PDB file of C-alpha atoms in Angstrom:
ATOM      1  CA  UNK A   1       0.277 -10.999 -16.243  1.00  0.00           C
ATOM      2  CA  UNK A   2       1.926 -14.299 -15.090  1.00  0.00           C
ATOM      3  CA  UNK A   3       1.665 -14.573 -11.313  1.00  0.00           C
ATOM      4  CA  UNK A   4       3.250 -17.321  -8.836  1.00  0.00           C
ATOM      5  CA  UNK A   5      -0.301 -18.586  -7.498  1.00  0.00           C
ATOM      6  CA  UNK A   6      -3.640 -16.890  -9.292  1.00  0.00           C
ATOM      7  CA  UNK A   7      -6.867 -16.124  -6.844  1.00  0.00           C
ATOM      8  CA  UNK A   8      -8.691 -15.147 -10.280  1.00  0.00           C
ATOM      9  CA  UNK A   9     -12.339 -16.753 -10.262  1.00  0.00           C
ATOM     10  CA  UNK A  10     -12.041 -18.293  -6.787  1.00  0.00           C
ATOM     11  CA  UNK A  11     -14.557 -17.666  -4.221  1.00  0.00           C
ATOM     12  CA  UNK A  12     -14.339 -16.710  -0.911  1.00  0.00           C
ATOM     13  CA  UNK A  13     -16.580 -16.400   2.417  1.00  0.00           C
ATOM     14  CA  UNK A  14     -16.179 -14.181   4.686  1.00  0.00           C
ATOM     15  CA  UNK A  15     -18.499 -13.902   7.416  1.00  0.00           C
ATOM     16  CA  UNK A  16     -21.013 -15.862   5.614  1.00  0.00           C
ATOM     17  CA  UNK A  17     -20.579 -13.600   2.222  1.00  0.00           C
ATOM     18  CA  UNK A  18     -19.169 -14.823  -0.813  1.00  0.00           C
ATOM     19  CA  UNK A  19     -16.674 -12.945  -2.931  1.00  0.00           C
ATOM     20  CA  UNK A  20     -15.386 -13.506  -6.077  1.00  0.00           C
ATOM     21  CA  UNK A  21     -12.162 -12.445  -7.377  1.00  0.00           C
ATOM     22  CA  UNK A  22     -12.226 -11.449 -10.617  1.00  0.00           C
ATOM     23  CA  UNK A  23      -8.960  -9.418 -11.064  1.00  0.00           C
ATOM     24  CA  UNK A  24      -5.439  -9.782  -9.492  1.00  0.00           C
ATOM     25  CA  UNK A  25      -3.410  -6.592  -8.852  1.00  0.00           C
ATOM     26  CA  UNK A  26      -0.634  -7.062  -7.113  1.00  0.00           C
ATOM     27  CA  UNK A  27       1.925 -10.020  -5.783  1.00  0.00           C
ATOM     28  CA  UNK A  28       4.713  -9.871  -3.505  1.00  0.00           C
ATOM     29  CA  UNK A  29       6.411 -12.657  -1.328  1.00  0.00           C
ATOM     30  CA  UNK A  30       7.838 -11.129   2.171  1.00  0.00           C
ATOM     31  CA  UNK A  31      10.658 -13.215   2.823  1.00  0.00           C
ATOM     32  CA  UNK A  32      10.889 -12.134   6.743  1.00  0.00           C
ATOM     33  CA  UNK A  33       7.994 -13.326   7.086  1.00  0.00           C
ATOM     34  CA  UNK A  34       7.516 -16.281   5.017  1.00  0.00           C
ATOM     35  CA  UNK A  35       4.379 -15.167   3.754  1.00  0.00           C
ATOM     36  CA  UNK A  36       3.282 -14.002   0.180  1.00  0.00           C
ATOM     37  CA  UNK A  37       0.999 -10.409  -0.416  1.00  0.00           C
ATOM     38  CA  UNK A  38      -1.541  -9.926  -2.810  1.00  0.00           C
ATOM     39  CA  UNK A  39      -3.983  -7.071  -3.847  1.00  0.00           C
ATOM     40  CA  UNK A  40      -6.890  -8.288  -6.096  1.00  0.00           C
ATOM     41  CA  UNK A  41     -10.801  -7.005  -6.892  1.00  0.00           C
ATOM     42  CA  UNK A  42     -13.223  -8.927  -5.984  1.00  0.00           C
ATOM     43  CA  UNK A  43     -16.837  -8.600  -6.566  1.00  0.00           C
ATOM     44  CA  UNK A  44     -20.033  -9.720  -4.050  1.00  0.00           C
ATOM     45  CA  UNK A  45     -23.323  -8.902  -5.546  1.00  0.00           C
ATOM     46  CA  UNK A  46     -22.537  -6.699  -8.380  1.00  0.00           C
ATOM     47  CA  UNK A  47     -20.578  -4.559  -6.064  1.00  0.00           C
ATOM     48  CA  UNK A  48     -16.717  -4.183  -6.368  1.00  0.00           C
ATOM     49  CA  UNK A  49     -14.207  -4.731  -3.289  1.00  0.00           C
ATOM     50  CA  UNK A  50     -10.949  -3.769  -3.121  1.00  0.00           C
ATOM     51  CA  UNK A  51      -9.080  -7.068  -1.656  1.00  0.00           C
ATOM     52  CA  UNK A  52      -6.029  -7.204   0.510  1.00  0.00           C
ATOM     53  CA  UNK A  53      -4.695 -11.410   1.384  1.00  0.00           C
ATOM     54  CA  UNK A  54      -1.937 -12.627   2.797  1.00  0.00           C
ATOM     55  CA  UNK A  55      -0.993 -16.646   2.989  1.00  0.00           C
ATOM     56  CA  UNK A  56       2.023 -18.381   4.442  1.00  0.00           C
ATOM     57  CA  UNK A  57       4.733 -20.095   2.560  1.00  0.00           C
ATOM     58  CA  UNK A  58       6.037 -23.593   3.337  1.00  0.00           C
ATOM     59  CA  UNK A  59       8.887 -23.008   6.089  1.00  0.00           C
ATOM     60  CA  UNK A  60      10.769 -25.683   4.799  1.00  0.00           C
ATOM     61  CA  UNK A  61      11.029 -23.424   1.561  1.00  0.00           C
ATOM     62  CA  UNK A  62      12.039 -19.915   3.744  1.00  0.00           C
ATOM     63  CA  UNK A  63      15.334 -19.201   4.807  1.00  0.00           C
ATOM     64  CA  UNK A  64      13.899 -18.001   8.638  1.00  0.00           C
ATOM     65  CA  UNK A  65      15.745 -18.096  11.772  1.00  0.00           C
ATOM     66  CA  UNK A  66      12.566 -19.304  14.357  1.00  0.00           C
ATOM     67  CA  UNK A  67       9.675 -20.206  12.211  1.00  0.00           C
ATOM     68  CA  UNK A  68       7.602 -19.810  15.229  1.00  0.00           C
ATOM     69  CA  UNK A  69       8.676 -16.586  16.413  1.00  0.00           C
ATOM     70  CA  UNK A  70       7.980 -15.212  13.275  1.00  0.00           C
ATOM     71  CA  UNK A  71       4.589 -16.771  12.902  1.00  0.00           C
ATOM     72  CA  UNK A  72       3.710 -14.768  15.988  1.00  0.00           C
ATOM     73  CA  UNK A  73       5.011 -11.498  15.020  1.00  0.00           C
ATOM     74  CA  UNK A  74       3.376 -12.098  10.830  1.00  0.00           C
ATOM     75  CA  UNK A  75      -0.043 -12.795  13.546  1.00  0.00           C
ATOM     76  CA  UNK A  76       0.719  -9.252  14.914  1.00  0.00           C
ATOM     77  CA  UNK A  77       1.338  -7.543  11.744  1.00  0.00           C
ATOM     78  CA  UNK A  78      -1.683  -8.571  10.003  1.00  0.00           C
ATOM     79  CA  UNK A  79      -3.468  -7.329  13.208  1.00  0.00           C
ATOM     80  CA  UNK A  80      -2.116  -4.045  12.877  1.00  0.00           C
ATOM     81  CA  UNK A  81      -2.180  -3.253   8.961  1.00  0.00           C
ATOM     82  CA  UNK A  82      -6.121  -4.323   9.666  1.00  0.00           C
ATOM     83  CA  UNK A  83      -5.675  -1.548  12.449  1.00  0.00           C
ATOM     84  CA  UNK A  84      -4.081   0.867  10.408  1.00  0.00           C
ATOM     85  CA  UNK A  85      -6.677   0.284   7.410  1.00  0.00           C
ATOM     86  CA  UNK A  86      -9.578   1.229   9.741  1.00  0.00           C
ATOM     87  CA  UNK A  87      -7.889   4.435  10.840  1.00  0.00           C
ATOM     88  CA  UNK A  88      -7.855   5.460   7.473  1.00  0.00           C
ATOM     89  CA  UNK A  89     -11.319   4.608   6.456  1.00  0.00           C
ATOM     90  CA  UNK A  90     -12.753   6.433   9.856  1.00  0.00           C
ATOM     91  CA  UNK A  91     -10.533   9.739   8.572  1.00  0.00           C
ATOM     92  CA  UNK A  92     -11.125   9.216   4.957  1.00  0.00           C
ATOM     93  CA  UNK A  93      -7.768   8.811   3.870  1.00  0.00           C
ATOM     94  CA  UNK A  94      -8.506   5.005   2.890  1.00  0.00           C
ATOM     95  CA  UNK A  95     -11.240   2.808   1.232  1.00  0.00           C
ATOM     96  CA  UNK A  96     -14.026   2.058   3.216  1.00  0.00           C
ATOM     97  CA  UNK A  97     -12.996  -0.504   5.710  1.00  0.00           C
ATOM     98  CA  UNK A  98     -15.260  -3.848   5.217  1.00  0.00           C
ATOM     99  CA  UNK A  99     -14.115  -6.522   7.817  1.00  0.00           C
ATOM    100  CA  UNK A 100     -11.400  -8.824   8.139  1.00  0.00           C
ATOM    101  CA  UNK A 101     -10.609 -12.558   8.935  1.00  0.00           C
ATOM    102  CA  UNK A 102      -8.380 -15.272   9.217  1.00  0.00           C
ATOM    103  CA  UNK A 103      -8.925 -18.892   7.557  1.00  0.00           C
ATOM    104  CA  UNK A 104      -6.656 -21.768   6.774  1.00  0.00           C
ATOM    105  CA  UNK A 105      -5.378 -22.709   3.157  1.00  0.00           C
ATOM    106  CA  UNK A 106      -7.622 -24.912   1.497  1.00  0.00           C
ATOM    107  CA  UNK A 107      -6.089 -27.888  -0.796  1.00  0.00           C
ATOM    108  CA  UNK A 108      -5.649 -26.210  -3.697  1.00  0.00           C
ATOM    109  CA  UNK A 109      -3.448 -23.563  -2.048  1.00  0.00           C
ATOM    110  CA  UNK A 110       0.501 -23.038  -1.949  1.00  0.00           C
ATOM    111  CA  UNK A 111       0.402 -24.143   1.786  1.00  0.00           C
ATOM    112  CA  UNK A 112      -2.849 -26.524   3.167  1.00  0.00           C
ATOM    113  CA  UNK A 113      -3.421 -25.906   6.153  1.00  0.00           C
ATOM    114  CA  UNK A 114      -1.247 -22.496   6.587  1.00  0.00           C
ATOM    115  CA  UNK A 115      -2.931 -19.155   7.289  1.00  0.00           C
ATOM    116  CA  UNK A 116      -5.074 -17.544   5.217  1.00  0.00           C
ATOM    117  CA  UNK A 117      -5.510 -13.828   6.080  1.00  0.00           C
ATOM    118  CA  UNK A 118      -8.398 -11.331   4.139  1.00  0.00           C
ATOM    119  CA  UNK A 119      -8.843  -7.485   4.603  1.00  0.00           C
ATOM    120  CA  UNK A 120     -11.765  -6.441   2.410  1.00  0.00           C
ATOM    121  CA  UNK A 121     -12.255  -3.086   1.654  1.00  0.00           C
ATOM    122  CA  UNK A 122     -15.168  -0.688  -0.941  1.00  0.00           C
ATOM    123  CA  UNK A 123     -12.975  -0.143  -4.091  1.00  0.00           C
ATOM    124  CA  UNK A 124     -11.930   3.316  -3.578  1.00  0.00           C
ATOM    125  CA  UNK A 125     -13.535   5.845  -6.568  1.00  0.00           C
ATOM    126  CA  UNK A 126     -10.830   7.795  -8.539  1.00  0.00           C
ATOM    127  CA  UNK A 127      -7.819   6.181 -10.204  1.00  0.00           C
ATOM    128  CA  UNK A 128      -4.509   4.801  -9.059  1.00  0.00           C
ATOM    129  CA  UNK A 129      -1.809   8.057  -9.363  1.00  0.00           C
ATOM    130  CA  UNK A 130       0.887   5.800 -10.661  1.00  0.00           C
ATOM    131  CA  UNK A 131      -0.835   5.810 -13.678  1.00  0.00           C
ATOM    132  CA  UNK A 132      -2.716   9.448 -13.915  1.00  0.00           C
ATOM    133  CA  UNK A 133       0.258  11.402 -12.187  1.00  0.00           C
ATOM    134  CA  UNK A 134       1.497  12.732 -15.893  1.00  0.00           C
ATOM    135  CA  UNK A 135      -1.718  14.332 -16.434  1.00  0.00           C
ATOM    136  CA  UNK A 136      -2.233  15.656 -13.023  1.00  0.00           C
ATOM    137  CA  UNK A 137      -2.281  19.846 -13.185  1.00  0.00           C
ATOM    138  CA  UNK A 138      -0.160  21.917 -10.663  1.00  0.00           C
ATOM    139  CA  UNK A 139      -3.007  22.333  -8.599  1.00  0.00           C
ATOM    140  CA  UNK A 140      -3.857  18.419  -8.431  1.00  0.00           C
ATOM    141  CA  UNK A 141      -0.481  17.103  -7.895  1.00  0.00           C
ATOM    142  CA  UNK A 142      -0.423  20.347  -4.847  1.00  0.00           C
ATOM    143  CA  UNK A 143      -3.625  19.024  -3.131  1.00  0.00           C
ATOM    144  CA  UNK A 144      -2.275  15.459  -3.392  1.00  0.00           C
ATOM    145  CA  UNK A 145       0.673  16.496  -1.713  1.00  0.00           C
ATOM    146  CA  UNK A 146      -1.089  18.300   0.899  1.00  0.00           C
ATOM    147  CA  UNK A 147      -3.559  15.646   1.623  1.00  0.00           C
ATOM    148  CA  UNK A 148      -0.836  12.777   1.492  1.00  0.00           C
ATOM    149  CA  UNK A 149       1.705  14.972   4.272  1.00  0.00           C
ATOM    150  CA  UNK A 150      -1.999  14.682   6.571  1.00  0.00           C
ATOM    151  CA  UNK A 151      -2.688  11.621   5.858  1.00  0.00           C
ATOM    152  CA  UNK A 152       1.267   9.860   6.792  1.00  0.00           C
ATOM    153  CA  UNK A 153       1.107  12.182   9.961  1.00  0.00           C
ATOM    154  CA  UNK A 154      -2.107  10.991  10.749  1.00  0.00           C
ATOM    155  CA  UNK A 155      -0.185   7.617  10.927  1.00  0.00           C
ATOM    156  CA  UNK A 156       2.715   8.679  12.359  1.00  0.00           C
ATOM    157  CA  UNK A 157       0.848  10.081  15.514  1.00  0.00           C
ATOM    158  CA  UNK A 158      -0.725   6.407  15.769  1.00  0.00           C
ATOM    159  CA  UNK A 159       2.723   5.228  15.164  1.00  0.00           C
ATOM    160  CA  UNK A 160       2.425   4.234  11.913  1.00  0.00           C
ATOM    161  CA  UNK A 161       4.549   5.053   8.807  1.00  0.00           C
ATOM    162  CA  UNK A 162       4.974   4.098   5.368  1.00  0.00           C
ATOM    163  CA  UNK A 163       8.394   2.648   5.183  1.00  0.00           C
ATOM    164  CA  UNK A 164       8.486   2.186   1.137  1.00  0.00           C
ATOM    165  CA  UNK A 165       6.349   4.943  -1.329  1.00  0.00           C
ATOM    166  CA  UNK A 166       5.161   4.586  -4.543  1.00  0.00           C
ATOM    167  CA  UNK A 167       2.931   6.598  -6.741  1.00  0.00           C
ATOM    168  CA  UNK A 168       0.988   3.197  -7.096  1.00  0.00           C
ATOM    169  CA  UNK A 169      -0.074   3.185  -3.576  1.00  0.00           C
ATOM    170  CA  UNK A 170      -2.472   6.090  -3.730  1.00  0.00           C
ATOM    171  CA  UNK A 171      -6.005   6.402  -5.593  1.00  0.00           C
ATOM    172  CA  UNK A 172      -6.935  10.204  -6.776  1.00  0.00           C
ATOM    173  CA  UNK A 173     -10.725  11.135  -7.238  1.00  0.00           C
ATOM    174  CA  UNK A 174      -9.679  13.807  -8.761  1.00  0.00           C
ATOM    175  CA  UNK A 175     -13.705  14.964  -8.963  1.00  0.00           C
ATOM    176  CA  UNK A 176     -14.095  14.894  -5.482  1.00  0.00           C
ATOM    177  CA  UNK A 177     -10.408  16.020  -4.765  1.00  0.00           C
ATOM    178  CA  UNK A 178      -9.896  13.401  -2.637  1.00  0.00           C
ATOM    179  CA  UNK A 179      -6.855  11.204  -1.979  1.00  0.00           C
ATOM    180  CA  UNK A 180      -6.967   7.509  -0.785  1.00  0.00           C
ATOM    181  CA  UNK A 181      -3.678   5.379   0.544  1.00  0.00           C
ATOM    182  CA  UNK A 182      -4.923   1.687  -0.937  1.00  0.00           C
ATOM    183  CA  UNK A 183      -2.133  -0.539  -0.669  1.00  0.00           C
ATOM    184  CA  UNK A 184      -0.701  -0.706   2.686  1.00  0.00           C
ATOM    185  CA  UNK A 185       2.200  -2.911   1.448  1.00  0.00           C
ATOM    186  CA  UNK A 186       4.633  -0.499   2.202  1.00  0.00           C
ATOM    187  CA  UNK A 187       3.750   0.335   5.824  1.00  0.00           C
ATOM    188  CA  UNK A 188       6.087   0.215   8.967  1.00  0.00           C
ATOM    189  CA  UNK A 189       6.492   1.560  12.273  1.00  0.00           C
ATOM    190  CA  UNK A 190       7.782   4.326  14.174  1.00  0.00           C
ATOM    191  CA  UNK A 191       8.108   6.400  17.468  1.00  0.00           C
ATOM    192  CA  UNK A 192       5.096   8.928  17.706  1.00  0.00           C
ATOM    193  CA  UNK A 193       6.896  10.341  20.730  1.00  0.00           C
ATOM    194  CA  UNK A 194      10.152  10.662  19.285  1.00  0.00           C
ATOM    195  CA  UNK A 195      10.105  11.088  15.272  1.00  0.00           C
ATOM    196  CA  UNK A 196       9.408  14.738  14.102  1.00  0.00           C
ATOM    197  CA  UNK A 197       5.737  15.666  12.180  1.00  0.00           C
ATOM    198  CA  UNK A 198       5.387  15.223   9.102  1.00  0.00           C
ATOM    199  CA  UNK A 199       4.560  18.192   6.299  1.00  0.00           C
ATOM    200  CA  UNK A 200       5.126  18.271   3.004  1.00  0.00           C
ATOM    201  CA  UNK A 201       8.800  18.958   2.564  1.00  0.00           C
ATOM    202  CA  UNK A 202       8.815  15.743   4.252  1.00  0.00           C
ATOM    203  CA  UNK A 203      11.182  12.950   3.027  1.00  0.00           C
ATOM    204  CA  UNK A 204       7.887  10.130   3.662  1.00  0.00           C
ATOM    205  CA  UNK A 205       6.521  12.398   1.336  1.00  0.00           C
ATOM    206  CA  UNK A 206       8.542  13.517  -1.496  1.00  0.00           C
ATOM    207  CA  UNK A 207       9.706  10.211  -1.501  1.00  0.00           C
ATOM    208  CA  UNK A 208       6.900   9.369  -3.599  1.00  0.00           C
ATOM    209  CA  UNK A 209       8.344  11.029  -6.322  1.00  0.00           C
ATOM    210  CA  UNK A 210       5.036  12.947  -7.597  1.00  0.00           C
ATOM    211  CA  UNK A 211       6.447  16.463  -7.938  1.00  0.00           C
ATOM    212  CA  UNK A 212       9.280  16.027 -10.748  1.00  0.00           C
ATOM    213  CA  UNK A 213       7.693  19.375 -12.510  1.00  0.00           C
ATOM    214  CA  UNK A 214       8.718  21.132  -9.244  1.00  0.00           C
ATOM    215  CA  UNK A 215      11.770  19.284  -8.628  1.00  0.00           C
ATOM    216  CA  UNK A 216      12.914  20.334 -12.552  1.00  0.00           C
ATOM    217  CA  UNK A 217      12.164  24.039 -11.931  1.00  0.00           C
ATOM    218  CA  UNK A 218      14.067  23.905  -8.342  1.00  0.00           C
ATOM    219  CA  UNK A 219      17.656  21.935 -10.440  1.00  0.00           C
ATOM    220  CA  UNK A 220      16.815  24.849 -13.296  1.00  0.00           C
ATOM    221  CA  UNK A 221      17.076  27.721 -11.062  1.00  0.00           C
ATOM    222  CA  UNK A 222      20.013  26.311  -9.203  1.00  0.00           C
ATOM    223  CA  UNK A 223      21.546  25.952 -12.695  1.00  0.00           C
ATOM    224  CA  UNK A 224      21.120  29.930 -13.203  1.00  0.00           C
ATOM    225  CA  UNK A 225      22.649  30.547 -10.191  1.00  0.00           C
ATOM    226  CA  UNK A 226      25.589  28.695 -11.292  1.00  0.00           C
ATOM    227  CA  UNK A 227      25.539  25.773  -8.335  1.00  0.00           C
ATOM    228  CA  UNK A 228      27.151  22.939  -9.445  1.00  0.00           C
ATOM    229  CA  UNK A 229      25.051  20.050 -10.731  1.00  0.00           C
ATOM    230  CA  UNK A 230      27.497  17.677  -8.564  1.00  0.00           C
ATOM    231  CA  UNK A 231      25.915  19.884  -5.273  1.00  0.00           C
ATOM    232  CA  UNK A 232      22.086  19.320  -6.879  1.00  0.00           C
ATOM    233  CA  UNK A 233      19.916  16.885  -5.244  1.00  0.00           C
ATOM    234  CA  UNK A 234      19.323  13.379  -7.088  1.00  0.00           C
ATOM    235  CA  UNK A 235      15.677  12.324  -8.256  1.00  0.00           C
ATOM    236  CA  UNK A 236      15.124   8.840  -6.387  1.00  0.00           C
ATOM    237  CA  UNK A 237      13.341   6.541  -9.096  1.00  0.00           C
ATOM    238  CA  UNK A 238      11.530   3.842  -7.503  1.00  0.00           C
ATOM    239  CA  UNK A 239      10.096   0.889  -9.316  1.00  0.00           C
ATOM    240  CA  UNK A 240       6.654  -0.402  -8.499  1.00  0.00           C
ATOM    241  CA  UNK A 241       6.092  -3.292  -5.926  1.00  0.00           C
ATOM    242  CA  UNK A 242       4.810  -6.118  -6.098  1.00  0.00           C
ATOM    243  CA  UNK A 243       4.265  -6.355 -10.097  1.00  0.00           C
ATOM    244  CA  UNK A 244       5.170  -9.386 -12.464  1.00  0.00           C
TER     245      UNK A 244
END
């Protein structure tokens, strides 16, 4: 996997611990924000992390309309998605919230001297449901859905939401039957007080485009009953984010 800037092997410390990263997951720039994503594993003591940075681009190579306006509001954001990642933790919906901090580039970095931002997490047990969701049973992919609807109104009554979905955002234990939201990538915000609850006919969470079994018996039975395909609903295929 070729990346734009690798963290693979570097070291980190964090509150006078050291991590190591010794796998990188994900990469995304955020043009708004002038800032690129990443999603990596790091390991501290034999013991795996799941690892969640964010680091500032050069201005002078972002098209943005007040640099320092929007250095306040990235500030903000970070604060919040380290928010939102220790409401899931305390309800069990995410991994096992670690700590968080804020450095400054080193050298060797895309931007010396820019920010630096870490949310370290326990890797989450189970596997990521992008790539299990073809072997999930009905009753799996039924409990996901379940769990997921409580989980994005659990955010939405903290007004919270998860403005893009993918499968690839979610870990499964399918042992324990438990789901996990891991990448936070996608998250966004909304009006507790005036948005509607969320269940799971819910577009935040069909939109994750898990139940295409269910979705293929619904357009089969509508083809019985003679309803036009023009007058069926369309499958939304989403790509996954963030990957090179």
């Amino acid at each position: 996997m070729m990346w734009s800037f690798s963290f693979r092997d570097r070291v980190f410390d964090m509150a006078g611990e050291d991590f190591k990263v010794v796998k990188q997951l994900t990469e995304e720039d955020d043009e708004e924000l002038g800032q690129r994503k990443v999603q990596a594993i790091a390991k501290r003591l034999d013991q795996k992390y799941l690892l969640k940075i964010r680091y500032q681009l050069d201005p002078k190579d972002c098209d943005l309309d007040d640099p320092k306006e929007i250095l306040e509001f990235s500030e903000q954001d970070f604060c919040h998605e380290a928010e939102l990642t220790q409401l899931l933790s305390t309800h069990g919906y995410g991994p096992r919230y670690h700590n968080h901090e804020t450095q400054n580039q080193p050298e060797w970095m895309p931007f010396p001297g820019g920010y630096l931002e870490f949310i370290v997490m326990d890797f989450p047990p189970g596997e990521n449901v992008d790539e299990i969701q073809f072997d999930l049973t009905d009753r799996q992919r039924k409990s996901i859905r379940t769990k997921l609807a409580n989980l994005l109104e659990l955010m939405r009554k903290n007004d919270y939401c998860m403005s893009e979905q993918h499968p690839s955002y979610l870990h499964y234990d399918a042992q324990a039957d438990n789901l996990y939201l891991v990448d936070l990538s996608g998250f966004g915000y909304i009006d507790s007080a005036k948005s509607y609850p969320i269940d799971e006919e819910s577009p935040f969470v069909t939109a994750f485009n898990l139940w295409w079994k269910e979705y293929l018996k619904s357009t089969r039975g509508q083809e019985s009953t003679g309803i036009p395909l023009s007058h069926q609903p369309i499958k939304k295929e989403n790509q996954p984010p963030g990957k090179t």
